mmCIF file of C-alpha atoms in Angstrom:
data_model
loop_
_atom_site.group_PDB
_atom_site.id
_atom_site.type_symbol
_atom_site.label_atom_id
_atom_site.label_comp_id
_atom_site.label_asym_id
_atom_site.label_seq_id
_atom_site.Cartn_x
_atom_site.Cartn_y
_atom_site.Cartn_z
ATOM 1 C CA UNK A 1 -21.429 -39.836 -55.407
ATOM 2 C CA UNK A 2 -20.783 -38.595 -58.792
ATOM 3 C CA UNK A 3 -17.177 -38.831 -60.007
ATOM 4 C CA UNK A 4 -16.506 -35.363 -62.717
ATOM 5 C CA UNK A 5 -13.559 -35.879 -64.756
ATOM 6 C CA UNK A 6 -11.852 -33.612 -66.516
ATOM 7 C CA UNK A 7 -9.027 -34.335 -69.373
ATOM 8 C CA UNK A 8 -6.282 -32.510 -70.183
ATOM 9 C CA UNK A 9 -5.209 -31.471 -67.124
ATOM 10 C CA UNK A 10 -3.249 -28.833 -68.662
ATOM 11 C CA UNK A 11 -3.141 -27.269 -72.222
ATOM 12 C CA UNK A 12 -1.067 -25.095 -74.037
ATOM 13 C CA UNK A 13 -2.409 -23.035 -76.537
ATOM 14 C CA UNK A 14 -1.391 -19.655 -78.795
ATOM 15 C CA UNK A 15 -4.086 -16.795 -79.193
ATOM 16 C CA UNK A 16 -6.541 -17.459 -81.755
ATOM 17 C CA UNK A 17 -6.645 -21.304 -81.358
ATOM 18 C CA UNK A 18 -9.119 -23.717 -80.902
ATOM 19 C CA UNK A 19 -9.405 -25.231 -77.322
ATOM 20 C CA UNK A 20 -11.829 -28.160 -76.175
ATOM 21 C CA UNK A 21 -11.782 -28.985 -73.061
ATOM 22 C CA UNK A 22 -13.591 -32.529 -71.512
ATOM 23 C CA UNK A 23 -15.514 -33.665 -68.528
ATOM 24 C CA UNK A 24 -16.997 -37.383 -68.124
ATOM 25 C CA UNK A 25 -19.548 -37.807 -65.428
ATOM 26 C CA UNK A 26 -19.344 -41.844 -63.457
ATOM 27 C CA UNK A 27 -22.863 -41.770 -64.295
ATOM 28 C CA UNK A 28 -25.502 -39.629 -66.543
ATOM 29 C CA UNK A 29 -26.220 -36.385 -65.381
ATOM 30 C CA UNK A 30 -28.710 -35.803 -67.950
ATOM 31 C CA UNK A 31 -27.890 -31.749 -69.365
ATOM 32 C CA UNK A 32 -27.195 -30.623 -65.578
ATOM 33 C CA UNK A 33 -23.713 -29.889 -66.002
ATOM 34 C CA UNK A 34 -21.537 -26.048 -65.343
ATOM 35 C CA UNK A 35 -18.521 -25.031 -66.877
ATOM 36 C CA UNK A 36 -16.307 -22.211 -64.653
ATOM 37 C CA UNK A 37 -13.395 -20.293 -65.287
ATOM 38 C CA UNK A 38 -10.959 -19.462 -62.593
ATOM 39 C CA UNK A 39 -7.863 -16.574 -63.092
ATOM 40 C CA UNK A 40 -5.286 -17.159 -60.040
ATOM 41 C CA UNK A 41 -6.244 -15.166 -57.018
ATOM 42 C CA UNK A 42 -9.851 -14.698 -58.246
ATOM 43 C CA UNK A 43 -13.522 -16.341 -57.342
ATOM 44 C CA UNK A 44 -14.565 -18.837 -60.102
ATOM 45 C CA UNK A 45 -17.254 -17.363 -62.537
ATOM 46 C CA UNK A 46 -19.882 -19.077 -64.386
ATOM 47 C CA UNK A 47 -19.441 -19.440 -68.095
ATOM 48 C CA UNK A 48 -22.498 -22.674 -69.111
ATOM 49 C CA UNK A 49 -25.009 -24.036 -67.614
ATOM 50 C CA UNK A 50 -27.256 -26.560 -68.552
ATOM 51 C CA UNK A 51 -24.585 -28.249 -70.460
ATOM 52 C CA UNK A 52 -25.128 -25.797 -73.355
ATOM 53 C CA UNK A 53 -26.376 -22.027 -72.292
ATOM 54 C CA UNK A 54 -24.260 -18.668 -71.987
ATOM 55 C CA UNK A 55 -24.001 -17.664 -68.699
ATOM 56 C CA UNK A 56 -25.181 -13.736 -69.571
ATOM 57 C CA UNK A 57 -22.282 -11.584 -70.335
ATOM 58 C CA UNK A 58 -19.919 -14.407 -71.638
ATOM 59 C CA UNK A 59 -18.279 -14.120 -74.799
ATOM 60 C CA UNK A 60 -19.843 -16.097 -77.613
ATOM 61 C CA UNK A 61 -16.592 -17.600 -78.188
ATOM 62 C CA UNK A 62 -17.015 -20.135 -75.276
ATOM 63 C CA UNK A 63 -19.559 -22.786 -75.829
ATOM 64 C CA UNK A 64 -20.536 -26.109 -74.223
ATOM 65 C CA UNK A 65 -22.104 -29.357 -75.680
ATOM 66 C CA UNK A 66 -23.210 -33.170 -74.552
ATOM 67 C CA UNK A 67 -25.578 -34.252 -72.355
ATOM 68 C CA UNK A 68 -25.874 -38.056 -70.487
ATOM 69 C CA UNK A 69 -21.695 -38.532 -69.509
ATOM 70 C CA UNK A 70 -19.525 -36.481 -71.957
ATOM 71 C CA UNK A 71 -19.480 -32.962 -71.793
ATOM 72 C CA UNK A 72 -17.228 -30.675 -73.835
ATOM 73 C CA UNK A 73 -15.879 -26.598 -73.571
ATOM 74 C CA UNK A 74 -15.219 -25.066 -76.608
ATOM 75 C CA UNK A 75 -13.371 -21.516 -76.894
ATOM 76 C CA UNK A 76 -13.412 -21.058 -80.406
ATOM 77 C CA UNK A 77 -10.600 -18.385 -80.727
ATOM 78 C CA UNK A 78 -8.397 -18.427 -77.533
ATOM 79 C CA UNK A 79 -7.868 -14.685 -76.430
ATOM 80 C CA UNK A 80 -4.868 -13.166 -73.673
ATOM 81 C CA UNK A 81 -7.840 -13.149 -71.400
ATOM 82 C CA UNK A 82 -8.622 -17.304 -71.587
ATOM 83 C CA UNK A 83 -5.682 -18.333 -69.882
ATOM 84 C CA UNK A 84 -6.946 -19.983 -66.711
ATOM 85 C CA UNK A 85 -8.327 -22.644 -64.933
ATOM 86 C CA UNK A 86 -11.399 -24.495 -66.204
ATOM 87 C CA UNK A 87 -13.536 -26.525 -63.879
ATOM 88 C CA UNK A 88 -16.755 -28.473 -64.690
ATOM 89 C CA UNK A 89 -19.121 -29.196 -61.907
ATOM 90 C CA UNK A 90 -22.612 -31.438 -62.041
ATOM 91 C CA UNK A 91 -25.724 -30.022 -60.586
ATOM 92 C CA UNK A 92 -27.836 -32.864 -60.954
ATOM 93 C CA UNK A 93 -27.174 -35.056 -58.120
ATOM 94 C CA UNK A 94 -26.797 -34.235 -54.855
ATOM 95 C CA UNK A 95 -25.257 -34.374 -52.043
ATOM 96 C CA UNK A 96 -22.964 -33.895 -52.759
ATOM 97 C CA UNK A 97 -22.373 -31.365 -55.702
ATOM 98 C CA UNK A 98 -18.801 -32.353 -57.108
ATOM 99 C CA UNK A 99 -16.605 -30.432 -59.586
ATOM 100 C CA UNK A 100 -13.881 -31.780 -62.209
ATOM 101 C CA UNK A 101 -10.609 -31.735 -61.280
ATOM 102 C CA UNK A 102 -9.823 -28.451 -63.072
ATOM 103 C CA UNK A 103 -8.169 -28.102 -66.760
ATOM 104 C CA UNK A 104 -5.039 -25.141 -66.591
ATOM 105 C CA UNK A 105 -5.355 -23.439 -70.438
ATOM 106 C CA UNK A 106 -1.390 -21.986 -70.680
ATOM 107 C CA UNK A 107 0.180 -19.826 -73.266
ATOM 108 C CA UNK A 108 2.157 -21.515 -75.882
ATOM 109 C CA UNK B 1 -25.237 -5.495 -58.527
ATOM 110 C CA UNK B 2 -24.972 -8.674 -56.894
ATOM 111 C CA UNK B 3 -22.415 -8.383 -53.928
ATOM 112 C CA UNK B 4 -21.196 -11.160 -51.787
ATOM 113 C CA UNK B 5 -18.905 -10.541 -48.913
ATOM 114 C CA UNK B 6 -17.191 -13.226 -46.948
ATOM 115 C CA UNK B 7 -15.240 -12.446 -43.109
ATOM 116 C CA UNK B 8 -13.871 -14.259 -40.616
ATOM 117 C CA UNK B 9 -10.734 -16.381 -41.869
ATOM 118 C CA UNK B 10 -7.912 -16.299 -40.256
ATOM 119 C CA UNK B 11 -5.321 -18.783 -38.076
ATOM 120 C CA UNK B 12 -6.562 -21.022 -36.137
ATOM 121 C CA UNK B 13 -5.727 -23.948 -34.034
ATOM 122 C CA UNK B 14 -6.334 -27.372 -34.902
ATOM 123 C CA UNK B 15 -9.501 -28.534 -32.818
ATOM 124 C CA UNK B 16 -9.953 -24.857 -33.053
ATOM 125 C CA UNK B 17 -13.367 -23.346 -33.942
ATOM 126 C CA UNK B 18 -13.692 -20.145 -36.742
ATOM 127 C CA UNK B 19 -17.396 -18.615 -37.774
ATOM 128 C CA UNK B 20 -16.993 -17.278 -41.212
ATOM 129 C CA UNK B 21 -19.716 -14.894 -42.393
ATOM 130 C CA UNK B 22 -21.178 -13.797 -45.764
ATOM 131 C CA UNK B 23 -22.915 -9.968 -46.387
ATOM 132 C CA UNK B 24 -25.248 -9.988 -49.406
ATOM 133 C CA UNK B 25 -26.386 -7.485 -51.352
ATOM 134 C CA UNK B 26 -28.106 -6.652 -54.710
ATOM 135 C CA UNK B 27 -30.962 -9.297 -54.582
ATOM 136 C CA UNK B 28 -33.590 -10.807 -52.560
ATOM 137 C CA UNK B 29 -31.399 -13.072 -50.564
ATOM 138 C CA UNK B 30 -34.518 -14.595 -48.772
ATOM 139 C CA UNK B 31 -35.346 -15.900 -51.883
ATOM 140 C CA UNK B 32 -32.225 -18.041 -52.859
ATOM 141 C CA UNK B 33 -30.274 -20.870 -52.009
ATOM 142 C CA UNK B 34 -26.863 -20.663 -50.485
ATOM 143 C CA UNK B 35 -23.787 -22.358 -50.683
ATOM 144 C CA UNK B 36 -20.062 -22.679 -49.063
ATOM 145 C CA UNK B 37 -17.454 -23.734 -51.179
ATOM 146 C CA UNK B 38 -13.777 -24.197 -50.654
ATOM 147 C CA UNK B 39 -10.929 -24.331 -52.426
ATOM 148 C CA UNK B 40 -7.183 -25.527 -50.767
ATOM 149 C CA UNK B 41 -4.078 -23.807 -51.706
ATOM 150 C CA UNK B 42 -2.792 -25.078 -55.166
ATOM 151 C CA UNK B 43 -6.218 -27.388 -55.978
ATOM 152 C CA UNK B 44 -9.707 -27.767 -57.296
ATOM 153 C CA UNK B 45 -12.804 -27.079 -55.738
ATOM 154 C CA UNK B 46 -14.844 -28.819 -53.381
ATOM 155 C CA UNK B 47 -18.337 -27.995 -52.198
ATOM 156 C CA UNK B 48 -18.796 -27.907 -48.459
ATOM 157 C CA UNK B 49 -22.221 -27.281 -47.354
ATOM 158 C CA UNK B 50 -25.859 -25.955 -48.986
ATOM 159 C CA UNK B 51 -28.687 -24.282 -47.717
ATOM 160 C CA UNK B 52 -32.570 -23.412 -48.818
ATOM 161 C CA UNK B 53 -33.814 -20.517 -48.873
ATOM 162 C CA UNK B 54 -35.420 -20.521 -45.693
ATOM 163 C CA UNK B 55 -33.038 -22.507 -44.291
ATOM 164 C CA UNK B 56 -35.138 -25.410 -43.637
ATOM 165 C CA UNK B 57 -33.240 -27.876 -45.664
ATOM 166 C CA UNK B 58 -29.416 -28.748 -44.943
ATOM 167 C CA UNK B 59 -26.425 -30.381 -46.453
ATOM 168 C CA UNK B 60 -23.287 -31.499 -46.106
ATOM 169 C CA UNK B 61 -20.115 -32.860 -47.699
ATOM 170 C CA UNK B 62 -18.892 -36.129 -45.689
ATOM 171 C CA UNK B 63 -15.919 -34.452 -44.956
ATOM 172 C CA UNK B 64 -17.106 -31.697 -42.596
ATOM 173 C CA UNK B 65 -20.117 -33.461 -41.272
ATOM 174 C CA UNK B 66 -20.644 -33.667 -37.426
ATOM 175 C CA UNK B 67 -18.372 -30.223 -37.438
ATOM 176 C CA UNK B 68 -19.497 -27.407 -39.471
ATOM 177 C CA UNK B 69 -22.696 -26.165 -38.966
ATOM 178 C CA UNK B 70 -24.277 -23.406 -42.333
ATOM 179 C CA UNK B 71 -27.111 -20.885 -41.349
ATOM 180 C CA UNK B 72 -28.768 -18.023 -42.552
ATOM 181 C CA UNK B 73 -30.307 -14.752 -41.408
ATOM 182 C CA UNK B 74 -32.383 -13.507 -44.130
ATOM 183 C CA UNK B 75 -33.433 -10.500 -41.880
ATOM 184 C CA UNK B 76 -29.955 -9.571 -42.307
ATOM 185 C CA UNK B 77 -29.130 -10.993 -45.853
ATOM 186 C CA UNK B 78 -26.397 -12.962 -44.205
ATOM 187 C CA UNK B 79 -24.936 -16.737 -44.526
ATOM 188 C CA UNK B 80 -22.624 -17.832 -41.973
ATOM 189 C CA UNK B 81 -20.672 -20.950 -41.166
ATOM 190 C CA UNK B 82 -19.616 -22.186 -38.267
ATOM 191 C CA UNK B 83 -16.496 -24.514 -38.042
ATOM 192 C CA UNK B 84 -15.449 -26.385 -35.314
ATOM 193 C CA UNK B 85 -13.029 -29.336 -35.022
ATOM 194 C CA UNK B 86 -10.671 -27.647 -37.367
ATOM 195 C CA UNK B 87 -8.299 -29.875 -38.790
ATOM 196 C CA UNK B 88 -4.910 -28.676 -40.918
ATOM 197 C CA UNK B 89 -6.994 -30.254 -44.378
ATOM 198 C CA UNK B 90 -9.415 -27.675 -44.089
ATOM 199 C CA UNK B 91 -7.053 -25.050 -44.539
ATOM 200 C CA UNK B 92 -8.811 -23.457 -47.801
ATOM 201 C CA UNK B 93 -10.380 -20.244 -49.339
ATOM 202 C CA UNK B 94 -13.789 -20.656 -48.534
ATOM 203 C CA UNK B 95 -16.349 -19.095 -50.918
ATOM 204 C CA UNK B 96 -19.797 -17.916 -50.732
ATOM 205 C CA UNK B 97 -22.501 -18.540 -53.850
ATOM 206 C CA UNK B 98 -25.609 -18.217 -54.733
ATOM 207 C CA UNK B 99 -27.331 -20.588 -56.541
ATOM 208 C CA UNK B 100 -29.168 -21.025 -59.134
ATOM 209 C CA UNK B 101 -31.418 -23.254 -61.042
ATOM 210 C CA UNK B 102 -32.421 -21.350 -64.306
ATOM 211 C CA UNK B 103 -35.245 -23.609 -63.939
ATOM 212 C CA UNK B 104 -34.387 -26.902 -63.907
ATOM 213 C CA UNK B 105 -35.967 -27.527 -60.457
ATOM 214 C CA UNK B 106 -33.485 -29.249 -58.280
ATOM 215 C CA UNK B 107 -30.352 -28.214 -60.303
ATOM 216 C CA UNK B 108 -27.889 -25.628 -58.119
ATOM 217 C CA UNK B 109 -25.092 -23.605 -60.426
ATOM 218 C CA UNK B 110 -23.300 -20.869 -58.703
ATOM 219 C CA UNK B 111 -23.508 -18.100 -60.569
ATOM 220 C CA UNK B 112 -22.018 -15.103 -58.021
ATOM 221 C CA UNK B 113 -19.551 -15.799 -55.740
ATOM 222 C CA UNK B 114 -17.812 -13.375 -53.015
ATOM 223 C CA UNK B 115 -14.114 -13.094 -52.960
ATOM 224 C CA UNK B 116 -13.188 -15.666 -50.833
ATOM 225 C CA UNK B 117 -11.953 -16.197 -46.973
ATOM 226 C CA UNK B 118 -8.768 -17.533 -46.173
ATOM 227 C CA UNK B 119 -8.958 -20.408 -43.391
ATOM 228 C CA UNK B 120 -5.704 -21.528 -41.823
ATOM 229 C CA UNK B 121 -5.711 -24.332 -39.539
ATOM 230 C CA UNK B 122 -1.905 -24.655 -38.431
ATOM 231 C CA UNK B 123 -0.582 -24.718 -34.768
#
């Protein structure tokens, strides 16, 4: 199986910063990688896929990059509506299909 | 507009059995894949089971193998899953989602899910 980890665990961040969030696959996954954001009480909803393409109706803001093992999420200017959970999940492998651990953006 | 709708959770025994269903609406269901996924109170997610679009291929995550059972009826856009054997660790929301594969063939992303089902297995 294919191990998705995901580092920080938690971040704190103001509005307007920059936040980068990583996931490291135990082996390459070539481009076949997700990025979803969760609000508390709420389904998950796609942001990336393919490593690097806007899920349609996704802010610009958000943006993904890497391919083979390391995998990053990028919101370029963190908004009130950001804070949440971020999970990465690869699609490349499976079964099973296995998600990161989860990364919890926070208000500063 | 893509609509999933997920049913069925509720208490439930340990060794207890629970069907959950899923009502879609807004595409051609017959011509996607499915998925269950669950998530436990206070933790990530974790995929549970997949199926094809015609339901002719089938898996599984280890951990519910042997005791949950995922189907379709694509007369009736519906997914189901059938849990038996319930044990208290897979108390969870349990999610519905499509997926797809923007066309990397073989790749599965979820891109609707329903609202979720809560599952709790407590005596």
């Amino acid at each position: 199986d294919i191990q998705m980890t995901q580092s920080p665990s938690s971040v704190s961040a103001s509005v307007g910063d920059r936040v980068t969030i990583t996931c490291r696959a135990s082996q390459g996954i070539s481009s076949w990688l997700a990025w979803y954001q969760q609000k508390p009480g709420k389904a998950p909803k796609l942001l990336i896929y393919a490593a690097s393409s806007l899920q349609s109706g996704v802010p610009s803001r958000f943006s993904g990059s890497g391919s083979g093992t390391d995998f990053t999420l990028t919101i370029s200017s963190l908004q009130p509506e950001d804070f949440a959970t971020y999970y990465c999940q690869q699609a490349n492998s499976f079964p099973p299909l296995t998600f990161g651990g989860g990364t919890k953006v926070e208000i500063k | 507009e893509v609509q999933l709708v997920e049913s069925g959770g509720g208490l439930v025994q340990p060794g207890g059995s629970l069907r959950l269903s899923c009502a879609a609406s807004g595409f051609t269901f017959s011509s996607y894949e499915m998925n269950w996924v669950r998530q436990a109170p206070g933790k990530g997610l974790e995929w549970v089971s997949y199926i094809s679009s015609s339901g002719s291929t089938i898996y599984y995550a280890d951990s519910v193998k042997g005791r949950f059972t995922i189907s379709r009826d694509n007369a009736k856009n519906s997914l189901y899953l059938q849990m038996n054997s319930l044990r208290a660790e897979d108390t969870a929301v349990y999610y519905c989602a499509r997926a797809n594969d923007y066309g990397e063939s073989g790749s599965v992303y979820f891109d609707y899910w329903g609202q979720g089902t809560l599952v709790t297995v407590s005596s």
